[in-house]
């Protein structure tokens, strides 16, 4: 028995397979579709100790594709078998069970190719984008069932030992199952028994076309979380209908087409509690006899252990936690809890792969770049490296350089490490970020013996330290716009507002309604301020591109009667009594306030960068001092700069 997390590390036997622990890596579609990259990304989860690794949504038919064949593997394409076989091997060779998610997206397919037919679904309708969806007739239903079964057979042939059948998130199986999307009058619609028929026939056909050892894990949405959508009571009934046919039931939530539900399905953020779907798994577990998997915002081994110990689920799905740190299972098992790199639940990974076909993780610079970092040369000598700046970028650079055998000194001018991550210290909505800050500080202290706090990294110091390499991570200063009164005693920067809420009066105006300004507004509301006004010159708030973060943030702000959100409004003047603003027509108004929070962005500290540029043989500037961006950009650049020291 594992002495740290006994339930989490107790093996479980399903069919003829023993899983080494209770941590599964659910699919995280990266859209790499480059053999080596996909293989290495998934292999790392197996190397890190997960019991099962499921590769992302693979489509059962190349007729019905959401993305092009360049980005998703398709099981009826013989060219993809090589990719799949190599990936399965890479998971299996490292002791995890290779699993593949089989999906038919039905109505959501797109006409990428000349041969793409119109999408299909249980019902005929016209999508909001004008695409006609055909109601599936008996032949089409039979074809889809056969596609699933053939795909499963190919999956087994290529080495997968487990199938995750996607019966949730609003894809085709879920469409048949839910009365919201299936009002057919024939044997495929109407009663739950009829609506479940498609799923059951798919499962039965898969059983026929695969060996007796093949594990079938059915992923469902325990609650579709939309009016008229499937709810847990029906899912429990459905689970009872299928439990003798499948091996595991995996309970997620939500549907992909309704943004609001994504925060419970894919993109749990800091606005959603950790383990937000556990109650759904628990409800299913109470009625079935097969193992139940829970998923959603479970990022710590403690929570995972607790869920298992309380009998709420049998297996824990950790998707993003294993992107953030694929070694989480091994570290937890060995009692190295403090060394687990925590996931921020920021959804940069999802954002990158969905919107930019560029998968990255905010805290794990290696994720998605395995092909690059695994092939970089190893240093042949130990160099003297001075890292200037103890924010996330500086700490990451120091950690990586030290891990690579260099002699590292970290110089930080303030009394503490952490840099801008200090904004998380008092904000309960930034608890994940706080964990990341603590992790970076712990790792820095563990690996870097020479940390100089309260020390300015200037050319004089460099003369004394004589580094071979300087990594300059000196960050950025708040940008203060040229507005009358901006230097007044009642003006505080957004960063300071997070650190010192006690300095802020009851009536607050926040200048700048970007992500930081809106987060500051919510923090002020949580800190008990009475009137909070956000003044934004553009016609948008927060960061609409990062809507997975912005949506719940704006929802919370709009629901709070103390908060006023003013867009297309500019600041004309700040006085000791408040702020004079003007709308886009130029109509002026005065808002009385005790404190003005300035959230108008950051300016890179280029002066310090340039003063240090020639103080060592090699020099790298990284993070906000190059361009103020996100944590991810700083951490990534830091890691690769340190990797470049040879
Ligand atoms: C980058 C990314 C890609 C994902 N791709 C898929 C996918 O292809 N199929 C799927 O069913 N779920 C997918 N998911 C959802 C995850 O499997 C999981 O249900 C979700 O992330 C919640 O778990 P977590 O909080 O542990 O991350 C994806 C999630 C992420 C973050
Ligand atoms: S990008 Fe953010 S949400 Fe995704 S795994 Fe990394 S830290 Fe977690």
CSV table of C-alpha atoms and ligand atoms in Angstrom, one decimal, residues 266 268 299 319-325 341-351 359-364 367 436 632, ligand 2:
chain,number,residue,atom,x,y,z
A,266,UNK,CA,-13.4,21.3,-20.7
A,268,UNK,CA,-12.9,24.7,-15.6
A,299,UNK,CA,-5.5,19.0,-9.9
A,319,UNK,CA,-6.4,16.1,-18.0
A,320,UNK,CA,-4.7,19.4,-17.5
A,321,UNK,CA,-3.0,18.5,-14.3
A,322,UNK,CA,-1.0,16.0,-16.3
A,323,UNK,CA,-0.2,18.5,-19.0
A,324,UNK,CA,1.1,20.9,-16.3
A,325,UNK,CA,3.1,18.0,-14.8
A,341,UNK,CA,4.0,21.7,-10.8
A,342,UNK,CA,0.4,22.9,-10.4
A,343,UNK,CA,-2.0,23.6,-13.2
A,344,UNK,CA,-3.3,27.1,-13.2
A,345,UNK,CA,-6.7,26.2,-14.8
A,346,UNK,CA,-6.0,29.1,-17.1
A,347,UNK,CA,-6.9,27.2,-20.3
A,348,UNK,CA,-4.0,28.6,-22.3
A,349,UNK,CA,-3.5,25.0,-23.5
A,350,UNK,CA,-7.1,24.8,-24.8
A,351,UNK,CA,-7.0,28.3,-26.2
A,359,UNK,CA,-0.5,24.0,-28.2
A,360,UNK,CA,1.3,25.4,-25.1
A,361,UNK,CA,1.0,25.2,-21.3
A,362,UNK,CA,1.4,28.2,-19.1
A,363,UNK,CA,3.4,26.4,-16.4
A,364,UNK,CA,5.0,23.5,-18.3
A,367,UNK,CA,4.3,20.5,-23.1
A,436,UNK,CA,2.3,27.9,-8.7
A,632,UNK,CA,3.2,31.3,-20.2
B,2,LIG,S1,-2.1,25.8,-19.9
B,2,LIG,FE1,-3.0,26.4,-18.0
B,2,LIG,S2,-4.8,25.1,-17.8
B,2,LIG,FE2,-3.6,24.2,-19.4
B,2,LIG,S3,-2.4,22.7,-18.4
B,2,LIG,FE3,-1.2,24.5,-18.4
B,2,LIG,S4,-1.6,25.5,-16.5
B,2,LIG,FE4,-3.2,24.0,-16.8
